[in-house]
Amino acid sequence: MKKLAIVITHPIQYYAPWFKLLAIRGRVKLKVFYTWSQTSDTVKDKTFGREIKWDIPLLDGYEYEFINNVSKEPGSHHFFGIDCPELISKLTEYHPDAILFFGWNFKSHLGAMRYFHGKTPVWFRGDSTLLNESGGLRTRIRRLVLKKVYKYIDKAFYVGQENKSYFKKHGLEESQLIRASHAIDNSRFDDDTHKKYDIRAEEWREELGYESDNILIVYAGKLEMVKQVGFLIEAFKIAIKKNTKIRLLIVGNGPLETKLKEMSSHTTEIKFLPFQNQTKMPLLYRMSNVFCLPSKSETWGLGVNEAMASSRPVLVSDKVGCAKDMVTNGHNGFIFRHDDIIELVNIIQDLKLIQLNQMKARAYKNVQNFNFLNIVDALEKELLNIDQYK
């Protein structure tokens, strides 16, 4: 049986389920090597400013090992935050037919990619895009560096159109690129008589004081500059002068929390909730009428997948990486220019419940095309035919 090794920093709620699916299908043998050993129990998130322990299982159903990280400042936010002297030897002992790396910009990940290049097929998964490039000397230097890095890669599993363009710009050929779109566990957001998501969401909505004819816009994520939550608040404050039925709920924590609350202090139609863990998210999306992601830089935006899996349309900026793949303007959501507040104001003030309700089924249908099975199929197909290019 062909063996696949996966190298990734820490357990992540969007990846662990398809690791499990890959393992239980039994077509290939899988082992995941986690390089940020300090996260075996919890993840300390700097932006949220707190330690996060996910309330869904992330280590069930597949083989894994935490490799000792000796970094003096462990973390996934800088190159020297992942320093695992044993990584190469551990991978060698496993003797995989291919190694899939998540992220190159860590000391041990890049070192292992260089070591195994030409010995074992090196695969890569990342979701970077060109959407936020500013040009100039810095971009040209970065392009040269990345082209050298990606020469160590045999195959890249791209997450969407913007990500594919990024890989091509940095030297990868069409034959090296395999589509494996970002996905979530869609079934986890489905409702049934046991989960009672719709009923519980409606109860939560009523507890927060929303009326049935209110149009509730929800943002859920980190409260940091790149997310442009302040931009959304300003647009909302203008739009509500025309559309008095709209409401805005901002969910999350982060460095801008105090500032954003001050911006909203005189607008009672704007409310805040703290970070909500994974089991609450299906309720949160269903409580909304539309989910908004106004970021000025977002490699994909998996909250869009979650909202659509909850049968909710979305409102996203043109800098959200998944927009081109997932959102058809006016059909299952809306796309606005990230720096055009008037365009966002016009969309918000024109929102109508009847239109948003019609979009629900279209959003749900669309997201079913973005699933874990497609990712697993792509990996299995490449691994089972690996002798062709090994």
Tab-separated table of C-alpha atoms in Angstrom:
chain	number	residue	atom	x	y	z
A	1	MET	CA	0.000	0.000	0.000
A	2	LYS	CA	1.321	3.448	-0.928
A	3	LYS	CA	2.226	5.672	2.021
A	4	LEU	CA	1.626	9.391	2.365
A	5	ALA	CA	3.224	11.598	5.004
A	6	ILE	CA	1.696	14.973	5.809
A	7	VAL	CA	3.758	17.691	7.493
A	8	ILE	CA	1.734	20.456	9.125
A	9	THR	CA	2.230	22.692	12.151
A	10	HIS	CA	-0.759	21.788	14.359
A	11	PRO	CA	-4.231	20.217	14.347
A	12	ILE	CA	-6.634	22.424	12.379
A	13	GLN	CA	-10.402	21.989	12.335
A	14	TYR	CA	-10.596	22.342	8.541
A	15	TYR	CA	-7.997	19.660	7.789
A	16	ALA	CA	-8.316	16.976	10.455
A	17	PRO	CA	-11.648	15.636	9.094
A	18	TRP	CA	-10.224	14.889	5.657
A	19	PHE	CA	-7.105	13.376	7.202
A	20	LYS	CA	-9.503	10.985	8.933
A	21	LEU	CA	-11.434	10.349	5.705
A	22	LEU	CA	-8.217	9.582	3.847
A	23	ALA	CA	-7.227	7.100	6.551
A	24	ILE	CA	-10.537	5.266	6.911
A	25	ARG	CA	-10.966	4.803	3.160
A	26	GLY	CA	-7.927	2.531	3.337
A	27	ARG	CA	-6.702	3.057	-0.222
A	28	VAL	CA	-3.449	4.597	1.021
A	29	LYS	CA	-1.612	4.607	4.356
A	30	LEU	CA	-1.406	7.983	6.077
A	31	LYS	CA	0.641	9.478	8.884
A	32	VAL	CA	0.488	13.141	9.914
A	33	PHE	CA	3.568	14.775	11.430
A	34	TYR	CA	2.711	17.814	13.572
A	35	THR	CA	5.689	20.121	13.987
A	36	TRP	CA	4.384	22.530	16.647
A	37	SER	CA	4.508	20.091	19.549
A	38	GLN	CA	3.392	22.741	22.020
A	39	THR	CA	-0.112	22.586	20.480
A	40	SER	CA	-0.865	18.984	21.380
A	41	ASP	CA	-3.610	20.230	23.711
A	42	THR	CA	-4.354	23.868	22.889
A	43	VAL	CA	-3.371	26.556	20.398
A	44	LYS	CA	-2.358	29.987	21.641
A	45	ASP	CA	-3.746	32.429	19.110
A	46	LYS	CA	-2.022	35.813	19.246
A	47	THR	CA	-4.749	37.694	17.410
A	48	PHE	CA	-7.612	36.356	19.507
A	49	GLY	CA	-5.378	36.916	22.520
A	50	ARG	CA	-6.294	33.636	24.125
A	51	GLU	CA	-5.630	29.911	24.164
A	52	ILE	CA	-8.091	27.957	22.049
A	53	LYS	CA	-9.116	24.375	22.679
A	54	TRP	CA	-11.438	23.232	19.907
A	55	ASP	CA	-14.616	21.555	21.073
A	56	ILE	CA	-14.612	19.037	18.215
A	57	PRO	CA	-12.126	16.115	18.016
A	58	LEU	CA	-9.124	16.824	15.769
A	59	LEU	CA	-6.921	13.779	16.379
A	60	ASP	CA	-9.365	10.911	15.911
A	61	GLY	CA	-9.245	8.314	13.154
A	62	TYR	CA	-5.755	8.712	11.705
A	63	GLU	CA	-2.132	8.073	12.666
A	64	TYR	CA	-0.144	11.096	13.829
A	65	GLU	CA	2.933	12.151	15.763
A	66	PHE	CA	3.961	15.430	17.372
A	67	ILE	CA	7.597	16.125	16.526
A	68	ASN	CA	9.533	17.911	19.273
A	69	ASN	CA	9.796	21.618	18.471
A	70	VAL	CA	12.868	23.124	20.162
A	71	SER	CA	12.262	26.714	19.072
A	72	LYS	CA	12.782	29.287	21.834
A	73	GLU	CA	9.729	31.131	20.519
A	74	PRO	CA	7.471	28.328	19.215
A	75	GLY	CA	4.710	29.326	16.838
A	76	SER	CA	3.474	29.428	13.274
A	77	HIS	CA	3.909	33.190	12.828
A	78	HIS	CA	7.635	33.277	12.048
A	79	PHE	CA	10.275	31.188	10.266
A	80	PHE	CA	12.180	30.059	13.378
A	81	GLY	CA	9.004	29.212	15.297
A	82	ILE	CA	9.097	25.640	13.943
A	83	ASP	CA	12.462	24.012	14.634
A	84	CYS	CA	12.245	20.214	14.734
A	85	PRO	CA	15.676	18.565	14.449
A	86	GLU	CA	14.087	15.098	14.341
A	87	LEU	CA	11.668	15.796	11.480
A	88	ILE	CA	13.828	14.496	8.632
A	89	SER	CA	14.794	11.316	10.489
A	90	LYS	CA	11.178	10.668	11.517
A	91	LEU	CA	10.019	11.055	7.908
A	92	THR	CA	12.835	8.821	6.685
A	93	GLU	CA	11.841	6.099	9.156
A	94	TYR	CA	8.265	6.218	7.862
A	95	HIS	CA	9.542	5.770	4.286
A	96	PRO	CA	6.635	7.505	2.511
A	97	ASP	CA	5.962	7.370	-1.219
A	98	ALA	CA	5.238	11.120	-1.106
A	99	ILE	CA	5.330	13.921	1.464
A	100	LEU	CA	2.690	16.643	1.507
A	101	PHE	CA	3.878	19.859	3.166
A	102	PHE	CA	1.511	22.532	4.458
A	103	GLY	CA	3.512	25.748	4.326
A	104	TRP	CA	7.188	26.231	3.435
A	105	ASN	CA	7.982	29.295	5.529
A	106	PHE	CA	9.219	27.471	8.620
A	107	LYS	CA	12.790	26.390	9.307
A	108	SER	CA	12.073	22.671	9.537
A	109	HIS	CA	9.475	22.517	6.750
A	110	LEU	CA	11.785	24.188	4.243
A	111	GLY	CA	14.724	22.100	5.409
A	112	ALA	CA	12.790	18.861	4.925
A	113	MET	CA	11.529	19.969	1.501
A	114	ARG	CA	15.103	20.621	0.378
A	115	TYR	CA	16.351	17.343	1.854
A	116	PHE	CA	13.730	15.126	0.227
A	117	HIS	CA	13.722	16.893	-3.146
A	118	GLY	CA	14.903	14.335	-5.703
A	119	LYS	CA	14.632	11.500	-3.160
A	120	THR	CA	10.891	11.382	-2.413
A	121	PRO	CA	8.148	13.264	-4.290
A	122	VAL	CA	7.537	16.551	-2.499
A	123	TRP	CA	3.952	17.780	-2.581
A	124	PHE	CA	2.695	21.082	-1.349
A	125	ARG	CA	-0.522	22.708	-0.201
A	126	GLY	CA	-0.903	26.402	0.439
A	127	ASP	CA	-3.562	28.952	-0.406
A	128	SER	CA	-1.599	32.123	-1.181
A	129	THR	CA	-2.851	34.422	-3.947
A	130	LEU	CA	-1.710	37.451	-5.936
A	131	LEU	CA	-4.684	39.507	-4.752
A	132	ASN	CA	-2.705	41.555	-2.263
A	133	GLU	CA	0.459	42.204	-4.263
A	134	SER	CA	1.518	45.840	-4.362
A	135	GLY	CA	4.313	45.598	-6.929
A	136	GLY	CA	7.709	47.258	-6.603
A	137	LEU	CA	11.110	45.982	-5.561
A	138	ARG	CA	9.863	44.028	-2.567
A	139	THR	CA	7.460	42.026	-4.732
A	140	ARG	CA	10.176	41.296	-7.300
A	141	ILE	CA	12.555	40.050	-4.611
A	142	ARG	CA	9.849	37.903	-3.063
A	143	ARG	CA	9.022	36.469	-6.494
A	144	LEU	CA	12.654	35.385	-6.971
A	145	VAL	CA	12.758	33.770	-3.524
A	146	LEU	CA	9.483	31.909	-4.064
A	147	LYS	CA	10.545	30.611	-7.466
A	148	LYS	CA	13.580	29.050	-5.794
A	149	VAL	CA	11.462	27.567	-3.010
A	150	TYR	CA	8.898	26.075	-5.361
A	151	LYS	CA	11.608	24.343	-7.383
A	152	TYR	CA	11.683	21.830	-4.543
A	153	ILE	CA	8.029	20.948	-5.241
A	154	ASP	CA	6.904	18.164	-7.570
A	155	LYS	CA	3.151	18.724	-7.240
A	156	ALA	CA	0.997	21.465	-5.734
A	157	PHE	CA	-2.628	20.932	-4.738
A	158	TYR	CA	-4.255	24.296	-5.349
A	159	VAL	CA	-7.377	25.438	-3.525
A	160	GLY	CA	-8.955	27.685	-6.164
A	161	GLN	CA	-8.432	29.872	-9.215
A	162	GLU	CA	-6.575	32.655	-7.411
A	163	ASN	CA	-4.234	30.157	-5.756
A	164	LYS	CA	-3.559	28.439	-9.080
A	165	SER	CA	-2.580	31.768	-10.652
A	166	TYR	CA	-0.190	32.340	-7.772
A	167	PHE	CA	1.575	29.002	-8.270
A	168	LYS	CA	1.899	29.590	-12.015
A	169	LYS	CA	3.354	33.037	-11.426
A	170	HIS	CA	6.039	31.431	-9.283
A	171	GLY	CA	7.203	28.892	-11.812
A	172	LEU	CA	4.981	25.836	-11.482
A	173	GLU	CA	3.691	24.284	-14.699
A	174	GLU	CA	0.127	23.244	-15.444
A	175	SER	CA	1.149	19.578	-15.234
A	176	GLN	CA	2.297	20.105	-11.630
A	177	LEU	CA	-0.994	21.584	-10.457
A	178	ILE	CA	-3.896	19.497	-9.151
A	179	ARG	CA	-7.182	21.008	-8.037
A	180	ALA	CA	-8.176	20.208	-4.467
A	181	SER	CA	-10.471	23.045	-3.456
A	182	HIS	CA	-10.706	24.209	0.127
A	183	ALA	CA	-13.606	22.574	1.905
A	184	ILE	CA	-15.211	22.140	5.281
A	185	ASP	CA	-17.216	19.305	6.805
A	186	ASN	CA	-20.455	20.272	5.051
A	187	SER	CA	-22.420	17.568	6.829
A	188	ARG	CA	-21.589	19.074	10.216
A	189	PHE	CA	-23.652	22.124	9.256
A	190	ASP	CA	-26.660	20.132	8.017
A	191	ASP	CA	-29.709	20.255	10.226
A	192	ASP	CA	-31.797	17.304	11.409
A	193	THR	CA	-34.304	16.415	14.131
A	194	HIS	CA	-31.488	15.680	16.579
A	195	LYS	CA	-29.382	18.806	16.020
A	196	LYS	CA	-32.356	21.193	15.772
A	197	TYR	CA	-30.094	23.925	14.427
A	198	ASP	CA	-32.886	26.020	12.935
A	199	ILE	CA	-34.965	25.944	16.116
A	200	ARG	CA	-32.002	26.686	18.395
A	201	ALA	CA	-30.755	29.457	16.105
A	202	GLU	CA	-34.168	31.105	16.110
A	203	GLU	CA	-34.249	30.946	19.902
A	204	TRP	CA	-30.791	32.505	20.128
A	205	ARG	CA	-31.820	35.206	17.681
A	206	GLU	CA	-34.862	36.052	19.794
A	207	GLU	CA	-32.747	36.115	22.963
A	208	LEU	CA	-30.555	38.753	21.334
A	209	GLY	CA	-33.617	40.849	20.606
A	210	TYR	CA	-33.949	40.451	16.853
A	211	GLU	CA	-37.379	40.519	15.254
A	212	SER	CA	-38.539	38.233	12.458
A	213	ASP	CA	-38.458	41.003	9.838
A	214	ASN	CA	-34.940	42.166	10.748
A	215	ILE	CA	-32.249	41.523	8.145
A	216	LEU	CA	-29.304	40.296	10.202
A	217	ILE	CA	-25.801	40.625	8.763
A	218	VAL	CA	-23.202	38.564	10.637
A	219	TYR	CA	-19.428	38.875	10.645
A	220	ALA	CA	-17.528	36.140	12.523
A	221	GLY	CA	-13.760	36.141	12.824
A	222	LYS	CA	-10.785	37.970	14.225
A	223	LEU	CA	-11.124	41.661	14.953
A	224	GLU	CA	-7.959	42.819	13.216
A	225	MET	CA	-7.124	45.437	10.609
A	226	VAL	CA	-6.977	43.140	7.595
A	227	LYS	CA	-10.584	41.985	8.130
A	228	GLN	CA	-11.911	45.551	7.602
A	229	VAL	CA	-14.675	45.195	10.177
A	230	GLY	CA	-14.504	48.948	10.728
A	231	PHE	CA	-15.167	49.434	7.007
A	232	LEU	CA	-18.265	47.246	7.360
A	233	ILE	CA	-19.445	49.212	10.399
A	234	GLU	CA	-19.100	52.543	8.575
A	235	ALA	CA	-21.012	51.214	5.574
A	236	PHE	CA	-23.727	49.829	7.840
A	237	LYS	CA	-24.128	53.137	9.683
A	238	ILE	CA	-24.791	54.869	6.362
A	239	ALA	CA	-27.041	52.119	4.956
A	240	ILE	CA	-29.346	51.957	7.976
A	241	LYS	CA	-30.517	55.501	7.291
A	242	LYS	CA	-32.346	54.101	4.270
A	243	ASN	CA	-32.987	50.506	5.348
A	244	THR	CA	-34.118	50.527	8.981
A	245	LYS	CA	-34.643	46.751	9.038
A	246	ILE	CA	-30.974	45.840	8.823
A	247	ARG	CA	-28.966	44.744	11.862
A	248	LEU	CA	-25.271	43.908	12.287
A	249	LEU	CA	-23.801	41.274	14.623
A	250	ILE	CA	-20.017	41.124	15.007
A	251	VAL	CA	-18.634	37.937	16.529
A	252	GLY	CA	-15.046	37.496	17.667
A	253	ASN	CA	-12.151	39.011	19.575
A	254	GLY	CA	-8.953	40.735	18.606
A	255	PRO	CA	-6.780	43.853	18.903
A	256	LEU	CA	-9.411	46.185	17.401
A	257	GLU	CA	-12.253	45.062	19.652
A	258	THR	CA	-12.305	48.177	21.841
A	259	LYS	CA	-12.027	50.544	18.883
A	260	LEU	CA	-14.803	48.805	16.949
A	261	LYS	CA	-17.114	48.888	19.950
A	262	GLU	CA	-16.432	52.608	20.324
A	263	MET	CA	-17.296	53.122	16.638
A	264	SER	CA	-20.612	51.346	17.243
A	265	SER	CA	-21.468	52.803	20.637
A	266	HIS	CA	-24.151	55.154	19.313
A	267	THR	CA	-25.682	52.618	16.921
A	268	THR	CA	-27.944	50.254	18.847
A	269	GLU	CA	-28.504	48.141	15.741
A	270	ILE	CA	-24.910	46.873	16.016
A	271	LYS	CA	-24.158	44.166	18.587
A	272	PHE	CA	-21.068	42.179	19.557
A	273	LEU	CA	-20.503	38.621	20.742
A	274	PRO	CA	-17.159	37.100	21.839
A	275	PHE	CA	-15.395	34.235	20.055
A	276	GLN	CA	-17.677	31.228	19.558
A	277	ASN	CA	-16.278	27.709	19.368
A	278	GLN	CA	-17.039	25.236	16.591
A	279	THR	CA	-20.222	23.666	17.956
A	280	LYS	CA	-21.883	27.097	18.057
A	281	MET	CA	-21.055	28.076	14.493
A	282	PRO	CA	-23.950	26.253	12.734
A	283	LEU	CA	-26.331	28.172	14.990
A	284	LEU	CA	-24.569	31.455	14.426
A	285	TYR	CA	-24.779	31.248	10.638
A	286	ARG	CA	-28.418	30.165	10.735
A	287	MET	CA	-29.245	33.084	12.987
A	288	SER	CA	-28.102	35.403	10.181
A	289	ASN	CA	-29.757	36.324	6.920
A	290	VAL	CA	-26.422	36.987	5.221
A	291	PHE	CA	-22.801	36.424	6.225
A	292	CYS	CA	-20.275	39.173	5.468
A	293	LEU	CA	-16.518	38.869	4.995
A	294	PRO	CA	-15.200	42.358	4.129
A	295	SER	CA	-11.444	41.584	4.251
A	296	LYS	CA	-8.885	43.514	2.254
A	297	SER	CA	-6.744	40.357	2.159
A	298	GLU	CA	-8.100	36.819	2.567
A	299	THR	CA	-6.422	33.829	0.937
A	300	TRP	CA	-9.722	31.896	0.830
A	301	GLY	CA	-12.308	32.551	3.552
A	302	LEU	CA	-13.600	29.252	4.901
A	303	GLY	CA	-16.325	31.098	6.771
A	304	VAL	CA	-17.945	31.470	3.355
A	305	ASN	CA	-18.057	27.675	3.015
A	306	GLU	CA	-19.561	27.381	6.488
A	307	ALA	CA	-22.215	30.007	5.839
A	308	MET	CA	-23.235	28.398	2.544
A	309	ALA	CA	-23.291	24.954	4.171
A	310	SER	CA	-25.755	26.539	6.605
A	311	SER	CA	-27.875	27.689	3.629
A	312	ARG	CA	-26.929	31.330	3.940
A	313	PRO	CA	-25.896	33.724	1.151
A	314	VAL	CA	-22.708	35.732	1.570
A	315	LEU	CA	-21.417	39.262	1.080
A	316	VAL	CA	-17.675	39.313	0.334
A	317	SER	CA	-15.038	41.710	-0.929
A	318	ASP	CA	-13.115	41.165	-4.154
A	319	LYS	CA	-10.008	40.464	-2.050
A	320	VAL	CA	-11.519	37.296	-0.580
A	321	GLY	CA	-9.766	34.425	-2.347
A	322	CYS	CA	-12.809	32.176	-2.727
A	323	ALA	CA	-15.020	34.850	-4.319
A	324	LYS	CA	-14.221	33.891	-7.901
A	325	ASP	CA	-14.808	30.175	-7.203
A	326	MET	CA	-17.811	30.253	-4.889
A	327	VAL	CA	-19.837	33.444	-5.314
A	328	THR	CA	-22.039	34.328	-8.268
A	329	ASN	CA	-23.051	37.944	-7.779
A	330	GLY	CA	-26.775	38.288	-7.164
A	331	HIS	CA	-27.302	34.511	-7.300
A	332	ASN	CA	-25.909	33.069	-4.062
A	333	GLY	CA	-24.293	36.200	-2.689
A	334	PHE	CA	-22.725	39.558	-3.454
A	335	ILE	CA	-19.207	40.741	-4.258
A	336	PHE	CA	-18.075	44.326	-3.673
A	337	ARG	CA	-14.822	46.178	-4.263
A	338	HIS	CA	-12.848	46.130	-1.027
A	339	ASP	CA	-12.106	49.875	-1.112
A	340	ASP	CA	-15.478	51.145	-2.361
A	341	ILE	CA	-17.635	51.951	0.642
A	342	ILE	CA	-20.437	53.352	-1.532
A	343	GLU	CA	-20.763	50.043	-3.367
A	344	LEU	CA	-21.014	48.203	-0.056
A	345	VAL	CA	-23.522	50.744	1.273
A	346	ASN	CA	-25.703	50.287	-1.807
A	347	ILE	CA	-25.708	46.504	-1.457
A	348	ILE	CA	-26.545	46.613	2.253
A	349	GLN	CA	-29.302	49.200	1.998
A	350	ASP	CA	-30.938	47.270	-0.851
A	351	LEU	CA	-31.015	43.943	1.002
A	352	LYS	CA	-34.458	42.349	1.116
A	353	LEU	CA	-35.569	39.270	3.022
A	354	ILE	CA	-37.386	37.764	0.052
A	355	GLN	CA	-34.239	37.943	-2.081
A	356	LEU	CA	-31.991	36.540	0.637
A	357	ASN	CA	-34.397	33.682	1.319
A	358	GLN	CA	-34.372	32.779	-2.370
A	359	MET	CA	-30.569	32.641	-2.279
A	360	LYS	CA	-30.448	30.106	0.555
A	361	ALA	CA	-30.965	26.995	-1.560
A	362	ARG	CA	-28.541	28.226	-4.231
A	363	ALA	CA	-25.833	28.809	-1.621
A	364	TYR	CA	-26.337	25.355	-0.125
A	365	LYS	CA	-26.299	23.643	-3.535
A	366	ASN	CA	-23.125	25.415	-4.587
A	367	VAL	CA	-21.076	24.523	-1.513
A	368	GLN	CA	-21.752	20.814	-1.978
A	369	ASN	CA	-19.235	20.946	-4.846
A	370	PHE	CA	-16.556	21.891	-2.313
A	371	ASN	CA	-16.090	18.804	-0.163
A	372	PHE	CA	-13.488	16.633	1.529
A	373	LEU	CA	-14.068	13.734	-0.838
A	374	ASN	CA	-12.752	15.776	-3.772
A	375	ILE	CA	-9.548	16.547	-1.849
A	376	VAL	CA	-9.057	12.929	-0.835
A	377	ASP	CA	-9.770	11.682	-4.365
A	378	ALA	CA	-7.137	14.029	-5.789
A	379	LEU	CA	-4.493	12.866	-3.313
A	380	GLU	CA	-5.297	9.176	-3.764
A	381	LYS	CA	-5.219	9.438	-7.546
A	382	GLU	CA	-1.789	11.067	-7.534
A	383	LEU	CA	-0.355	8.686	-4.949
A	384	LEU	CA	-1.618	5.532	-6.619
A	385	ASN	CA	-0.082	6.655	-9.923
A	386	ILE	CA	3.106	8.039	-8.412
A	387	ASP	CA	5.441	5.624	-10.205
A	388	GLN	CA	4.770	7.553	-13.397
A	389	TYR	CA	6.860	10.499	-12.202
A	390	LYS	CA	8.743	9.253	-9.150
